[in-house]
Coordinates of C-alpha atoms in Angstrom, one line a residue:
X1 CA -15.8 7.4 -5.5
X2 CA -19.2 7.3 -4.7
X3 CA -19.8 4.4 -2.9
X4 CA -17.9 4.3 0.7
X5 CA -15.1 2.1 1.0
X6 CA -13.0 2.6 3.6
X7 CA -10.6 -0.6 4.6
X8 CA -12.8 -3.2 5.9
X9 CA -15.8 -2.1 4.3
X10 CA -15.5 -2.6 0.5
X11 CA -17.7 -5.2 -0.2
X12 CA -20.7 -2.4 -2.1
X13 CA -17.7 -0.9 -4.6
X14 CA -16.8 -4.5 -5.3
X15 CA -20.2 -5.3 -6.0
X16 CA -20.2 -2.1 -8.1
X17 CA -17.1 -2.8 -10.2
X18 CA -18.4 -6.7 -10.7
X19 CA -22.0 -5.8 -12.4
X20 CA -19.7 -3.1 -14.3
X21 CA -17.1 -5.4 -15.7
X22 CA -19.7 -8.2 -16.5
X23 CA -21.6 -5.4 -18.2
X24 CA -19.1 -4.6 -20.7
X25 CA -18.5 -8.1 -21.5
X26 CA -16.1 -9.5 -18.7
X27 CA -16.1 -12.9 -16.8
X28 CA -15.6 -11.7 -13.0
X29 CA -14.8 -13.2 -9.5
X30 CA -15.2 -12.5 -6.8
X31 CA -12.7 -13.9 -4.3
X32 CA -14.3 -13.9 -0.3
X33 CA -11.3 -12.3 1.5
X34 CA -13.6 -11.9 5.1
X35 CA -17.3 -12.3 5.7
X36 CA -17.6 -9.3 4.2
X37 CA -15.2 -8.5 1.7
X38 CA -14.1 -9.6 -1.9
X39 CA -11.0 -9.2 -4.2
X40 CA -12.3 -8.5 -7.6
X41 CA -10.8 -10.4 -10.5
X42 CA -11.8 -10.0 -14.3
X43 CA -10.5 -11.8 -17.0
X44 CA -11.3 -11.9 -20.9
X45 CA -9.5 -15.4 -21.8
X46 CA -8.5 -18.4 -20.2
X47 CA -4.7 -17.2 -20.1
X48 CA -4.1 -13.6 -19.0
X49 CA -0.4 -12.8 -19.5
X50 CA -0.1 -9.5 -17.9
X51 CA -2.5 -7.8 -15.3
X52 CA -3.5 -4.3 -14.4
X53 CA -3.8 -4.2 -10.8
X54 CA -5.0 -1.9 -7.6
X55 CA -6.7 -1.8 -4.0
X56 CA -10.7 -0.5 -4.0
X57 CA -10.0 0.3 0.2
X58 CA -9.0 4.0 0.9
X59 CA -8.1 5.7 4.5
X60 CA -10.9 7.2 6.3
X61 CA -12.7 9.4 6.3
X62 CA -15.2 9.1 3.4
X63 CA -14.9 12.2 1.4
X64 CA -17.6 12.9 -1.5
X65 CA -16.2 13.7 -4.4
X66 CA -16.4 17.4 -6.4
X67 CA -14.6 18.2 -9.4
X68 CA -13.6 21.5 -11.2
X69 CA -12.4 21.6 -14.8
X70 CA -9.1 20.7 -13.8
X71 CA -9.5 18.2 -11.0
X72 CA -11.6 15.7 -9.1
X73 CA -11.3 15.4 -5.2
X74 CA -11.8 13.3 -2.5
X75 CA -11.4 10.0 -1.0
X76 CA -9.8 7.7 -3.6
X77 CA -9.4 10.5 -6.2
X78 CA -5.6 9.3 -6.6
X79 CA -5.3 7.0 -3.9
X80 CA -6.6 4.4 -5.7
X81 CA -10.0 5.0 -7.5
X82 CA -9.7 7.2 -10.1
X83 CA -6.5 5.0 -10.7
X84 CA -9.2 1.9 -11.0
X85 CA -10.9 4.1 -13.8
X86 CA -7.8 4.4 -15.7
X87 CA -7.1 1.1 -16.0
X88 CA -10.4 -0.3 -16.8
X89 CA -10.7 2.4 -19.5
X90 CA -7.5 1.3 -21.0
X91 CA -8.1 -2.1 -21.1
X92 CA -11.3 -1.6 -22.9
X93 CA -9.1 0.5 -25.4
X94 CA -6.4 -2.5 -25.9
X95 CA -9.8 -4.6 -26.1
X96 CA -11.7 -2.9 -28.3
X97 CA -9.2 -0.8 -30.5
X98 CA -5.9 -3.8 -30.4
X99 CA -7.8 -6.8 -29.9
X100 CA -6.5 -7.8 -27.2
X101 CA -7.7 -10.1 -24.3
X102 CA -4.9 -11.7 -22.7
X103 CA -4.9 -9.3 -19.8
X104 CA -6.8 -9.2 -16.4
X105 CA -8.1 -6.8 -14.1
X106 CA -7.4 -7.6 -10.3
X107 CA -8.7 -5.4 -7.6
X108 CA -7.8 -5.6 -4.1
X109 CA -9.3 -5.2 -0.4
X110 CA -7.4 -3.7 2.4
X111 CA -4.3 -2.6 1.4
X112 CA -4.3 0.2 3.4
X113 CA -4.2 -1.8 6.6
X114 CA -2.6 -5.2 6.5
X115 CA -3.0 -6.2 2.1
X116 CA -5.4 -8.6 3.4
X117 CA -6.2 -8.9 -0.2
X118 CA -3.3 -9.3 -1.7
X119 CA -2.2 -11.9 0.5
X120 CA -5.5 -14.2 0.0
X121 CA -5.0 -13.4 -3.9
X122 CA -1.1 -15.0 -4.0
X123 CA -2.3 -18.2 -3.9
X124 CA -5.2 -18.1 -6.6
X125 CA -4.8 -20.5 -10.0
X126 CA -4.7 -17.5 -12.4
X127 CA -1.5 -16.3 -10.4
X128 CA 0.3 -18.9 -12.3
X129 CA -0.7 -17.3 -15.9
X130 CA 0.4 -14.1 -15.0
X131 CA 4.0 -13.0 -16.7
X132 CA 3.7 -9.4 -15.3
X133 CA 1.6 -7.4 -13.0
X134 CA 1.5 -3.5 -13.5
X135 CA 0.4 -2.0 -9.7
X136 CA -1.0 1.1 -9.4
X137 CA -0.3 3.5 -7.1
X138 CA 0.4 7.6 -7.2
X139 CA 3.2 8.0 -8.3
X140 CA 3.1 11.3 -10.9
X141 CA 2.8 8.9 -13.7
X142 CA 6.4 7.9 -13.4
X143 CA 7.3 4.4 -13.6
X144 CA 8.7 3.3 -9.9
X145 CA 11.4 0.9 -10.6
X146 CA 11.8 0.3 -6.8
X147 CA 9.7 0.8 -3.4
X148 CA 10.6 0.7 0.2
X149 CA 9.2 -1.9 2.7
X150 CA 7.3 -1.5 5.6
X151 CA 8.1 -2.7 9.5
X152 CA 5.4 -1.8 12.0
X153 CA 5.9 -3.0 16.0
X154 CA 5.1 -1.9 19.2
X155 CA 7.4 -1.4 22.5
X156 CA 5.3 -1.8 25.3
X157 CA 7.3 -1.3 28.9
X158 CA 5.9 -1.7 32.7
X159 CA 6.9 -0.7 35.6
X160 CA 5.4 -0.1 38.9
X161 CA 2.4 2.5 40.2
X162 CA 2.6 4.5 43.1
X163 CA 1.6 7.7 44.3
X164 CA 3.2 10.8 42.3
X165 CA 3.8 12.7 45.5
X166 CA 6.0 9.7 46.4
X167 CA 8.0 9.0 43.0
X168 CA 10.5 6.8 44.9
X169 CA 7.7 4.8 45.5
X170 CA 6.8 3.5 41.7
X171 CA 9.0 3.0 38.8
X172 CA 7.6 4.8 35.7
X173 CA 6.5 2.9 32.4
X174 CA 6.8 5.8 30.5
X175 CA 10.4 6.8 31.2
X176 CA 11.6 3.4 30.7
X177 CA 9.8 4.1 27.0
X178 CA 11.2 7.5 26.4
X179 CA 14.6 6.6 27.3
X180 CA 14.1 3.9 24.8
X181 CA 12.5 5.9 21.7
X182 CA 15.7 8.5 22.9
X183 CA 17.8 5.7 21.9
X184 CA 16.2 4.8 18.9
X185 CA 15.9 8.1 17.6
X186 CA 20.0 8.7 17.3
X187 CA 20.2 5.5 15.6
X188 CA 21.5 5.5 12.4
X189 CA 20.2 2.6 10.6
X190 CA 21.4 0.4 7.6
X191 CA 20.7 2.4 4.6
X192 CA 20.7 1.2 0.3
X193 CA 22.3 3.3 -2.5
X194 CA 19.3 2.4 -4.3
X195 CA 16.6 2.1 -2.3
X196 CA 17.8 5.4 -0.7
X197 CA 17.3 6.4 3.6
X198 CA 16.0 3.9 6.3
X199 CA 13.3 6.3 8.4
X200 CA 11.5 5.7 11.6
X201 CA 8.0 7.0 12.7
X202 CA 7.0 6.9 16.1
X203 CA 3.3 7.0 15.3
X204 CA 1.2 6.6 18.5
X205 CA 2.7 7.0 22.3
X206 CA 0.3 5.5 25.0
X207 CA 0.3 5.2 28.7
X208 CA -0.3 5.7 32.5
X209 CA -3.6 6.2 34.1
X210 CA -3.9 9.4 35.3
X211 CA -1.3 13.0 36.2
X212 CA -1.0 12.3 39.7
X213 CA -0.1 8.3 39.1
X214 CA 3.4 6.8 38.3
X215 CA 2.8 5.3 35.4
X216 CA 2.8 1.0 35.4
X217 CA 2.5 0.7 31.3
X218 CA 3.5 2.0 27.9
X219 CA 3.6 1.9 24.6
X220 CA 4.7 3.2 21.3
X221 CA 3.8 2.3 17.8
X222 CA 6.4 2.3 15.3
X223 CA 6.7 2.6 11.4
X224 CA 10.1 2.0 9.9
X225 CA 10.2 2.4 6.0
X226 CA 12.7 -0.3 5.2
X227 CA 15.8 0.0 2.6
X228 CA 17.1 -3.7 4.0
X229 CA 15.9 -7.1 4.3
X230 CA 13.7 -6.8 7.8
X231 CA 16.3 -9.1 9.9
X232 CA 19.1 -6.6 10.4
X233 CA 16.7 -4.1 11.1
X234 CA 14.7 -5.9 14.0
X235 CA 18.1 -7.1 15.4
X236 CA 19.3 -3.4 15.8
X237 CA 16.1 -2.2 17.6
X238 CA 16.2 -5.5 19.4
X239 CA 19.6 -4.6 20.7
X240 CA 18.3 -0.8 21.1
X241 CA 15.6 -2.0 23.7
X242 CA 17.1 -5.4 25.2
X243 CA 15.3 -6.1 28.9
X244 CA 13.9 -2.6 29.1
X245 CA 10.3 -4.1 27.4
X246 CA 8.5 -6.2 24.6
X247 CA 8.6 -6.1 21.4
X248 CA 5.4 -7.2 19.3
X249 CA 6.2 -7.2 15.6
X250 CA 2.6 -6.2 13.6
X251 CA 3.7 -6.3 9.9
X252 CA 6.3 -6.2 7.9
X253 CA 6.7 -5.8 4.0
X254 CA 10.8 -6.0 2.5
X255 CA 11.6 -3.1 0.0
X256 CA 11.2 -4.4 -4.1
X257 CA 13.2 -3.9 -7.2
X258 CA 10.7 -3.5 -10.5
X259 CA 11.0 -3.6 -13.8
X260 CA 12.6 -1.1 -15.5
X261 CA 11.5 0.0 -19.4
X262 CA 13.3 2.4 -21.1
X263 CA 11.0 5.4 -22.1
X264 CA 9.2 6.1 -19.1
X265 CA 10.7 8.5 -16.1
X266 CA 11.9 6.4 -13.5
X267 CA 12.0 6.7 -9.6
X268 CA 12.3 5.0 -6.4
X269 CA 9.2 5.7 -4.2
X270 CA 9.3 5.7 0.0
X271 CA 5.8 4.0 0.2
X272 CA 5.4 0.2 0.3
X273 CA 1.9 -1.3 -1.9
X274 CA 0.2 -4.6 -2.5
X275 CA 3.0 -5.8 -4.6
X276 CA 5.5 -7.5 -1.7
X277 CA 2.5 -10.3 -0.7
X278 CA 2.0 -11.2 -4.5
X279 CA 4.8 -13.0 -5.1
X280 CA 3.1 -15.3 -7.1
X281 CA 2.2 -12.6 -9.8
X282 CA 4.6 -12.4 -12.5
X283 CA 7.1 -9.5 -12.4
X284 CA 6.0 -6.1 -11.2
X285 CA 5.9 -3.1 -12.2
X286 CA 4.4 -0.2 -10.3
X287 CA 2.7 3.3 -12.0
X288 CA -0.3 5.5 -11.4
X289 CA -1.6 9.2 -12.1
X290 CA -1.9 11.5 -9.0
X291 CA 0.9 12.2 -5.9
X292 CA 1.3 10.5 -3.0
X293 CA 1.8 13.6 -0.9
X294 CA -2.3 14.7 -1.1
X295 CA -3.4 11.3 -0.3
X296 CA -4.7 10.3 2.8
X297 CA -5.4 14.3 2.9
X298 CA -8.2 15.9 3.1
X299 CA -7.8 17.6 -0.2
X300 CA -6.9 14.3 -2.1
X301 CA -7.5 15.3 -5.7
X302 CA -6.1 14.1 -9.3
X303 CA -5.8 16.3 -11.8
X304 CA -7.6 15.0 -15.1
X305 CA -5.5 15.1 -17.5
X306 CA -3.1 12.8 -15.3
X307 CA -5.8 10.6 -15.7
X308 CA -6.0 10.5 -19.3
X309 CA -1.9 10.2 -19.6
X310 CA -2.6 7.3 -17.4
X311 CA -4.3 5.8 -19.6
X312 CA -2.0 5.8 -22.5
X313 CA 1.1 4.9 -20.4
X314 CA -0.8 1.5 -19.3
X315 CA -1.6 1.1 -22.4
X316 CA 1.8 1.4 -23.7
X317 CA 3.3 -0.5 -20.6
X318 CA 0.6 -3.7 -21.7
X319 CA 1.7 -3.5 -25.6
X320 CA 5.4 -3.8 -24.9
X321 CA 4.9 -6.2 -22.6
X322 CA 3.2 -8.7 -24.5
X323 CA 5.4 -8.5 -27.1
X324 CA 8.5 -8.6 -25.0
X325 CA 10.5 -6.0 -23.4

């Protein structure tokens, strides 16, 4: 926590987390993402059947961390560092205390922007090994049987300037866009008895020059957390905005199902993760110490003993694993 490694910039922890995995024994990779940045893969055999996986990227900004005796804070405290010490520390417990090897470490750049990452790492040889991937992300220690997908896009809309003492003049960009975002905010979307509510975030409204100019562009940036396949979703806010602008799809990640193992306390969490662009990567299964609602927050902490309870739970989530479910 440390070392700085906001998305983009994680090449220093990656070096970090390679001399300390080849320290304690480890064969590492790193896999060039970008100029400068590498995913981080550690293996102990030639044929690692399930994998203990996370992103090294966090939000900005950099926060140092602090702890008390009942929690560390700051950037990547749940979101995902500390959840990178709880898996190295219980793979070195399978290691050294079960004797087993047949698992991997795998450590992603990016996820917090585009799973840059993830997407370069679907295509690597070991993928083909892997039987099951365990993902880690806050969520309360709880084993997430199912996440919702992600669809970001922009609507941009133009129109024509003029002076705003002479409105008749112009044709305003920005009303064209509210009267769209109006629209799409008394939508009711497809929704899934499992995967629960489709949502929409207008995240970022941009436009016009200055107060006393009609405006001649827009935009809005939108974040839909995604219960459905993407399709039906882009066709309704397709048909929502027909001629009145453009629509520029950014991303898009389609909700998972993950597997289930009796024992553990279940849910179905709202945030999407590295796991939809690693297809490749056995069957997934998604659990980590810490809440989602303090990261990306300025008071991001973990509470310790989450950490520890981590530890055991991955280690009980490899064991039944490898000897079948």
């Amino acid at each position: 926590m440390n070392i700085p490694s906001v998305s983009g910039h994680e090449e220093t922890v990656g070096f970090w987390l390679r001399d300390h995995l080849r320290s304690l024994g480890w064969t590492v990779e790193l896999q060039p993402v970008s100029e400068n940045q590498n995913n981080v893969i550690a293996t102990l055999s030639d044929r690692p059947r399930v994998w203990l996986s996370t992103h090294m990227d966090t939000v900005p900004p950099f926060i140092p961390p602090t702890e008390d005796d009942e929690k560390i804070y700051g950037r990547g405290a749940c979101d995902a560092k500390g959840i990178i010490a709880a898996q190295i520390t219980a793979a070195e417990q399978l290691r050294k205390e079960e004797g087993i090897e047949d698992i991997g470490l795998l450590y992603t750049v990016e996820e917090e922007r585009a799973s840059t990452g993830a997407k370069a790492v679907n295509l690597h040889a070991l993928a083909a090994k892997c039987e099951y991937m365990i993902n880690g992300e806050p969520t309360d220690n709880d084993l997430a049987i199912g996440s919702k997908g992600t669809f970001r896009l922009m609507i941009r809309t133009t129109g024509k300037a003029a002076h705003s003492a002479y409105p008749e003049e112009g044709d305003s960009a920005i009303e064209k866009l509210l009267d769209i975002l109006d629209d799409i905010r008394h939508t009711k979307f497809q929704d899934d008895d499992f995967f629960g509510e489709t949502t929409v975030n207008i995240g970022t409204i941009e436009g016009g020059a200055a107060l006393n100019v009609i405006p001649s562009q827009a935009e809005a940036g939108l974040a839909i957390r995604l219960t459905t396949k993407k399709q039906p979703i882009e066709d309704a806010v397709r048909n929502i905005v027909r001629d009145r602008g453009e629509i520029e799809v950014l991303s898009f990640s389609e909700p998972v199902r993950m597997v289930e193992l009796d024992g553990f306390e279940k849910k179905v969490v709202r945030f999407t993760t590295d796991i939809p662009h690693m297809p490749n990567w056995g069957r997934p299964l998604l659990l980590g110490p810490g809440s989602i609602l303090v990261a990306h927050t300025k008071d991001e902490f973990v509470k310790k003993k989450d950490l520890e309870k981590a530890v055991s739970l991955y280690i009980e989530l490899v064991k039944r694993l490898l000897v079948g479910i």
